[in-house]
Coordinates of C-alpha atoms and ligand atoms in Angstrom, one line a residue:
M1 CA 81.2 108.6 78.2
T2 CA 81.8 107.8 81.8
K3 CA 82.7 104.5 81.9
R4 CA 80.2 101.8 84.2
A5 CA 82.5 99.9 86.3
L6 CA 80.9 96.7 89.1
I7 CA 83.6 94.9 91.5
T8 CA 82.7 92.3 93.4
G9 CA 85.8 91.6 96.0
I10 CA 85.6 95.8 97.0
T11 CA 86.2 94.9 100.1
G12 CA 89.3 92.6 99.3
Q13 CA 93.4 93.7 98.3
D14 CA 93.2 94.0 95.3
G15 CA 89.1 95.8 94.7
F16 CA 90.5 98.5 97.0
H17 CA 93.6 99.3 94.3
L18 CA 91.2 98.6 91.0
A19 CA 88.5 101.8 92.9
E20 CA 91.3 103.4 93.0
L21 CA 92.6 103.5 89.8
L22 CA 89.1 103.6 88.6
K23 CA 88.7 106.3 89.9
S24 CA 91.4 108.3 88.2
K25 CA 90.8 107.6 85.3
N26 CA 86.7 108.8 85.8
Y27 CA 84.6 104.9 86.2
E28 CA 81.5 105.4 88.1
I29 CA 82.3 102.8 90.0
F30 CA 79.5 99.4 92.3
G31 CA 81.2 97.7 94.1
V32 CA 79.6 94.5 95.5
I33 CA 79.1 93.8 99.1
R34 CA 78.7 90.4 101.0
G35 CA 76.3 89.4 104.6
Q36 CA 75.7 90.8 106.5
Q37 CA 76.4 93.4 109.5
N38 CA 80.2 93.2 107.2
P39 CA 82.3 94.7 109.1
K40 CA 84.6 96.0 106.1
K41 CA 81.2 97.5 105.3
I42 CA 82.5 101.3 106.6
I43 CA 86.1 100.4 106.1
V44 CA 85.0 100.8 102.3
E45 CA 82.6 104.1 103.1
N46 CA 84.8 105.7 104.5
D47 CA 88.0 104.9 102.3
L48 CA 86.4 104.5 98.6
P49 CA 83.4 106.9 99.3
Y50 CA 83.2 107.6 95.6
V51 CA 81.9 103.6 95.6
N52 CA 78.7 102.4 95.3
L53 CA 78.0 99.1 97.5
I54 CA 75.2 96.8 95.7
E55 CA 74.0 94.4 98.4
A56 CA 74.6 90.8 96.9
D57 CA 76.9 87.4 97.4
L58 CA 77.9 85.1 94.2
T59 CA 76.3 81.9 95.4
D60 CA 72.5 83.5 94.6
T61 CA 72.0 83.7 91.3
S62 CA 68.3 86.5 91.5
S63 CA 70.9 89.3 93.5
L64 CA 73.4 89.2 90.7
N65 CA 70.8 89.3 88.6
K66 CA 69.4 92.6 89.8
A67 CA 73.7 94.0 90.5
I68 CA 73.7 93.5 87.0
K69 CA 70.5 95.8 86.4
D70 CA 71.1 97.9 88.4
S71 CA 75.0 99.2 88.0
K72 CA 74.5 98.5 84.2
P73 CA 78.0 97.9 84.1
D74 CA 80.5 98.2 80.9
E75 CA 83.2 96.2 82.7
V76 CA 82.8 93.4 85.4
Y77 CA 85.4 93.2 87.5
N78 CA 85.3 89.1 89.5
L79 CA 87.6 89.9 92.2
A80 CA 86.0 88.1 95.0
A81 CA 86.6 84.4 96.2
I82 CA 87.4 82.9 99.2
S83 CA 91.2 83.1 98.8
H84 CA 93.4 81.7 101.8
V85 CA 95.0 78.6 100.7
G86 CA 95.4 77.0 103.5
Y87 CA 91.8 77.8 105.4
S88 CA 90.9 76.0 101.7
F89 CA 91.3 73.3 102.6
K90 CA 89.0 74.1 106.3
I91 CA 85.6 74.3 104.1
P92 CA 86.4 72.9 101.0
N93 CA 82.7 72.5 99.7
L94 CA 81.7 75.8 100.6
V95 CA 85.0 76.9 98.3
A96 CA 83.6 75.3 95.6
Q97 CA 80.2 76.7 95.8
V98 CA 81.6 81.1 95.9
T99 CA 85.7 80.3 94.3
G100 CA 84.1 78.3 91.5
V101 CA 80.2 78.1 90.7
G102 CA 80.5 81.3 91.7
V103 CA 81.6 82.4 89.4
L104 CA 79.7 80.5 86.6
N105 CA 76.4 82.1 88.5
L106 CA 78.3 85.8 87.7
L107 CA 78.5 84.7 83.9
E108 CA 75.0 83.3 83.9
S109 CA 73.7 87.0 85.2
I110 CA 75.5 88.6 82.7
R111 CA 74.7 86.2 79.5
Q112 CA 70.5 87.3 80.5
S113 CA 71.0 90.0 81.5
G114 CA 70.9 91.2 77.4
R115 CA 73.8 93.5 77.7
Q116 CA 75.3 90.9 77.1
E117 CA 77.5 92.7 74.2
K118 CA 78.5 95.7 76.0
I119 CA 79.9 93.7 79.1
R120 CA 83.2 93.1 79.4
F121 CA 84.7 91.1 82.2
Y122 CA 87.5 90.2 84.5
Q123 CA 88.1 87.2 86.1
A124 CA 90.9 86.6 89.2
S125 CA 92.9 83.5 87.7
T126 CA 95.9 82.7 90.1
S127 CA 99.1 80.9 90.2
E128 CA 97.9 78.4 92.3
M129 CA 96.2 76.7 89.5
F130 CA 99.9 76.2 88.6
G131 CA 100.7 73.5 91.8
G132 CA 104.2 74.5 91.0
L133 CA 105.3 70.7 90.8
D134 CA 108.6 70.1 89.1
Y135 CA 108.2 68.0 86.4
N136 CA 105.7 71.6 85.0
R137 CA 108.3 73.7 85.8
P138 CA 109.6 74.9 82.7
G139 CA 112.6 76.8 82.9
K140 CA 111.5 80.6 82.3
G141 CA 108.5 80.2 84.4
Y142 CA 104.5 79.1 83.9
D143 CA 103.1 81.3 81.4
E144 CA 99.6 80.7 80.0
N145 CA 100.7 76.9 77.8
A146 CA 102.3 75.8 81.4
L147 CA 100.0 72.6 82.7
F148 CA 97.8 73.1 85.4
H149 CA 97.2 71.0 88.6
P150 CA 96.2 72.6 91.4
R151 CA 97.1 71.2 95.2
S152 CA 94.3 72.8 97.4
P153 CA 90.9 73.1 97.3
Y154 CA 91.3 76.8 96.8
G155 CA 93.1 75.9 93.5
A156 CA 91.0 73.5 92.0
A157 CA 87.6 75.9 92.4
K158 CA 89.6 78.8 90.8
L159 CA 90.4 76.2 87.5
Y160 CA 87.3 75.2 87.2
A161 CA 86.6 79.6 87.8
H162 CA 89.5 80.3 84.9
W163 CA 87.4 76.8 82.5
I164 CA 83.6 78.2 82.6
T165 CA 85.2 82.0 81.8
K166 CA 86.8 80.5 78.1
N167 CA 84.3 78.6 77.7
Y168 CA 81.3 81.0 77.6
R169 CA 84.1 83.3 75.3
E170 CA 83.9 80.5 72.8
S171 CA 80.5 79.1 73.6
Y172 CA 78.4 82.7 74.4
G173 CA 81.1 85.2 72.1
I174 CA 81.8 87.3 75.9
H175 CA 84.2 89.7 76.3
A176 CA 85.7 88.2 78.9
S177 CA 89.7 88.3 79.8
C178 CA 91.3 85.8 83.1
G179 CA 94.3 87.3 84.8
I180 CA 96.6 84.3 86.3
L181 CA 98.2 86.8 88.6
F182 CA 100.9 85.3 90.5
N183 CA 100.8 86.4 94.0
H184 CA 100.8 89.8 94.5
E185 CA 100.8 91.8 98.3
G186 CA 101.0 95.2 99.6
P187 CA 99.7 97.6 103.2
R188 CA 96.4 95.7 102.4
R189 CA 96.8 92.6 102.4
G190 CA 95.0 91.0 105.1
L191 CA 97.1 89.8 108.1
E192 CA 97.0 85.8 107.5
F193 CA 98.7 86.1 104.4
V194 CA 102.4 85.6 104.8
T195 CA 104.5 88.5 104.1
R196 CA 101.6 90.9 105.7
K197 CA 101.7 88.1 108.2
I198 CA 105.5 88.4 108.5
S199 CA 105.9 92.8 107.7
N200 CA 103.1 93.2 110.6
A201 CA 104.9 91.2 113.3
V202 CA 108.5 92.9 112.2
A203 CA 106.8 96.3 113.5
R204 CA 105.4 94.7 116.3
I205 CA 109.3 93.5 117.2
H206 CA 111.1 96.2 116.9
L207 CA 107.8 98.6 119.2
G208 CA 108.2 96.2 121.9
K209 CA 104.2 94.7 121.3
Q210 CA 105.7 91.3 120.9
D211 CA 108.8 89.1 120.8
H212 CA 108.2 86.3 118.3
I213 CA 106.3 84.7 115.7
E214 CA 104.9 82.0 113.9
L215 CA 105.1 80.6 111.0
G216 CA 104.5 77.0 109.3
N217 CA 106.4 75.7 106.4
L218 CA 109.6 78.9 104.8
E219 CA 111.2 76.4 102.2
P220 CA 108.3 77.8 99.3
K221 CA 109.5 80.0 97.0
R222 CA 107.0 82.6 94.8
D223 CA 106.7 84.6 92.9
W224 CA 105.7 87.7 95.1
G225 CA 104.7 91.6 93.5
F226 CA 103.0 94.2 94.4
A227 CA 99.3 94.9 94.4
G228 CA 98.7 98.3 92.5
D229 CA 100.2 97.5 89.6
Y230 CA 98.8 94.0 89.2
V231 CA 95.3 96.3 89.1
E232 CA 96.8 97.9 85.9
G233 CA 97.4 94.5 84.0
M234 CA 93.6 93.8 85.1
W235 CA 92.1 97.4 83.5
L236 CA 94.9 96.7 80.5
M237 CA 92.8 93.5 79.5
L238 CA 89.5 94.4 79.6
Q239 CA 91.1 97.7 76.9
Q240 CA 91.6 95.6 74.2
E241 CA 89.6 94.4 71.3
K242 CA 89.7 90.5 71.9
P243 CA 89.9 89.1 75.4
D244 CA 92.5 86.1 76.2
D245 CA 93.9 85.3 78.9
Y246 CA 97.2 87.0 80.6
V247 CA 100.3 85.9 83.5
L248 CA 100.9 88.5 85.6
A249 CA 103.8 88.7 87.6
T250 CA 107.1 89.8 87.9
G251 CA 109.0 87.0 86.7
E252 CA 111.2 86.9 90.1
T253 CA 110.8 83.9 92.6
H254 CA 111.9 84.3 96.6
S255 CA 111.7 81.8 99.9
I256 CA 109.9 83.3 103.1
K257 CA 113.4 83.0 104.4
D258 CA 114.1 85.6 101.4
F259 CA 111.1 87.8 102.8
L260 CA 112.2 87.6 106.7
E261 CA 115.6 88.8 106.1
L262 CA 114.9 90.9 104.1
A263 CA 111.6 92.6 106.4
F264 CA 114.3 91.9 110.1
K265 CA 117.2 94.4 108.5
E266 CA 114.8 96.6 107.8
I267 CA 114.9 96.6 111.3
G268 CA 118.2 96.6 112.2
I269 CA 118.3 92.6 113.0
N270 CA 120.5 90.6 110.8
D271 CA 119.7 87.3 112.0
W272 CA 116.0 86.9 112.4
K273 CA 116.4 82.8 112.8
P274 CA 115.8 83.5 117.0
Y275 CA 112.2 85.4 116.2
V276 CA 110.5 83.1 114.5
R277 CA 109.0 80.0 115.8
Q278 CA 107.5 77.1 113.6
N279 CA 103.9 76.3 114.4
K280 CA 102.7 72.5 112.5
A281 CA 99.0 74.5 112.6
F282 CA 100.5 76.6 109.3
L283 CA 101.4 74.0 107.4
R284 CA 99.1 72.7 104.3
P285 CA 97.9 69.4 103.8
A286 CA 99.7 69.3 100.1
E287 CA 102.3 72.6 99.5
V288 CA 103.7 74.0 96.6
D289 CA 106.9 74.0 96.9
I290 CA 107.9 76.9 93.7
L291 CA 105.7 79.4 91.5
L292 CA 107.5 81.7 89.0
G293 CA 106.0 83.3 86.2
N294 CA 106.7 84.3 82.9
P295 CA 105.2 87.7 82.0
S296 CA 106.4 88.0 78.9
K297 CA 102.8 88.3 76.8
A298 CA 101.6 91.0 79.2
E299 CA 104.7 92.4 78.5
K300 CA 104.6 92.4 74.8
I301 CA 101.0 92.6 74.1
L302 CA 99.7 94.4 76.9
G303 CA 102.5 96.8 77.4
W304 CA 102.2 95.8 81.3
K305 CA 105.4 95.4 83.6
R306 CA 105.9 95.6 86.8
K307 CA 107.5 98.8 89.1
I308 CA 108.0 97.6 92.4
D309 CA 110.9 95.3 93.2
F310 CA 110.8 92.9 95.9
P311 CA 113.2 95.0 97.9
E312 CA 111.1 97.7 97.7
L313 CA 107.8 95.6 98.7
V314 CA 109.2 94.5 101.7
K315 CA 110.3 97.6 103.0
I316 CA 107.1 99.3 101.7
M317 CA 105.3 97.5 103.9
V318 CA 107.3 96.5 106.8
E319 CA 107.5 100.9 107.3
N320 CA 103.5 100.9 106.1
D321 CA 102.9 98.1 109.7
I322 CA 105.4 100.4 111.6
T323 CA 103.3 103.2 111.1
I324 CA 99.7 101.2 112.0
E325 CA 101.0 99.9 115.0
K326 CA 102.7 103.1 116.1
N327 CA 99.1 104.5 115.9
K328 CA 97.4 101.2 117.9
K329 CA 97.7 101.7 121.4
D330 CA 97.8 97.2 122.6
Ligands
LIG1 O1 100.8 81.3 101.2 C1 103.6 79.7 103.5 C2 102.2 78.7 102.6 O2 99.4 81.8 102.3 C3 102.6 81.6 101.0 C4 96.4 83.6 98.1 O3 96.1 85.3 98.0 O4 98.7 84.2 96.3 C5 98.6 83.2 97.7 O5 98.6 81.8 98.0 C6 103.2 80.6 101.6 C7 103.2 79.0 101.5 O6 99.9 82.9 99.7 C8 102.8 80.7 106.7 O7 102.5 77.8 103.4 C9 103.8 79.8 105.6 O8 103.9 78.2 101.3 O9 100.8 84.1 101.9 P1 100.1 82.7 100.9 P2 100.0 82.6 98.9 O10 98.8 79.8 99.6 O11 100.6 81.6 97.9 C10 97.5 83.9 94.7 C11 98.0 83.6 94.0 C12 96.2 83.3 96.1 O12 95.7 83.1 94.4 C13 96.0 83.3 97.0 O13 94.1 83.1 96.6 O14 103.8 80.7 103.0 N1 103.9 79.9 104.6 N2 103.9 79.9 107.4 C14 102.7 80.6 105.9 N3 101.5 81.3 104.6 C15 100.4 82.1 105.8 N4 99.5 82.5 105.0 N5 100.9 81.9 107.2 C16 102.0 81.4 108.0 O15 102.3 81.8 109.0

């Protein structure tokens, strides 16, 4: 029988990859779209024509109730959030409402739908909940039992969402799982995130459209994987008999300087330094210095493993941006 999935955050990078994956598995897919005249609606309509769009908002419970009622989902994937860590310092209250309490609203809609036993729920938790502090850095990377110490309004809101999801699992028996995902990137990543910002700038420098890039702190290290690999892990979590929480990561960490190095090499530039300037506007009030994940549990229980490694990821992103920028007039 065809399964039905409801995806919040369908306009984002992960929504796109997940919809493609579920389509290949013959799901009927419903995507929550938010906001009046959302400019991303047309992109979803073009790129994912098989997705049924439903207008709703995580902060509006009645619209969520209707989304659940209309889509009658077997699986709900909550990928929606205000997800930019730096921006979350500027609108902390809104981030708490959307990224944090919004998840409670969605869980309540599921609980009160009369179909809670039939629905499996995925919550997009994040490595930002760990905070990257020295005392909290196990040698083999953060696993599901590492201590949490979020360093941003975004991380704190996600931690609330994480715990309320676990709470609904324990209190009401909802089949709810949290994927604690480390950074995952790719051609569909928004230009406001550092990897895509770099791949896009490198492409433009290559084509003579700009001569430098302005960045913030170049020292932080991240465990960067490919988003297409990670949505497979989300799906696998909901296919398990029992709900649980899993870290998805590569088990490697690289600095922004490493990313710059590989990205500029793709266009034949060995020394990236003359092309990079620091702009204090991109510094954050508190930084997460290092993130390294330990995906052993997901590898063992879900049989999940990342396929694309770091150099390949950088290459894919730069090549994609060169193609896009070549075809764009500006
Ligand atoms: O920053 C530094 C910045 O914004 C990475 C989100 O998907 O992953 C993402 O959060 C690092 C930080 O991602 C610029 O200070 C330097 O240390 O690409 P990012 P993020 O903050 O790691 C986690 C797992 C999530 O859950 C989030 O939703 O790069 N950095 N210069 C910069 N970052 C940005 N954005 N722009 C710069 O110019």
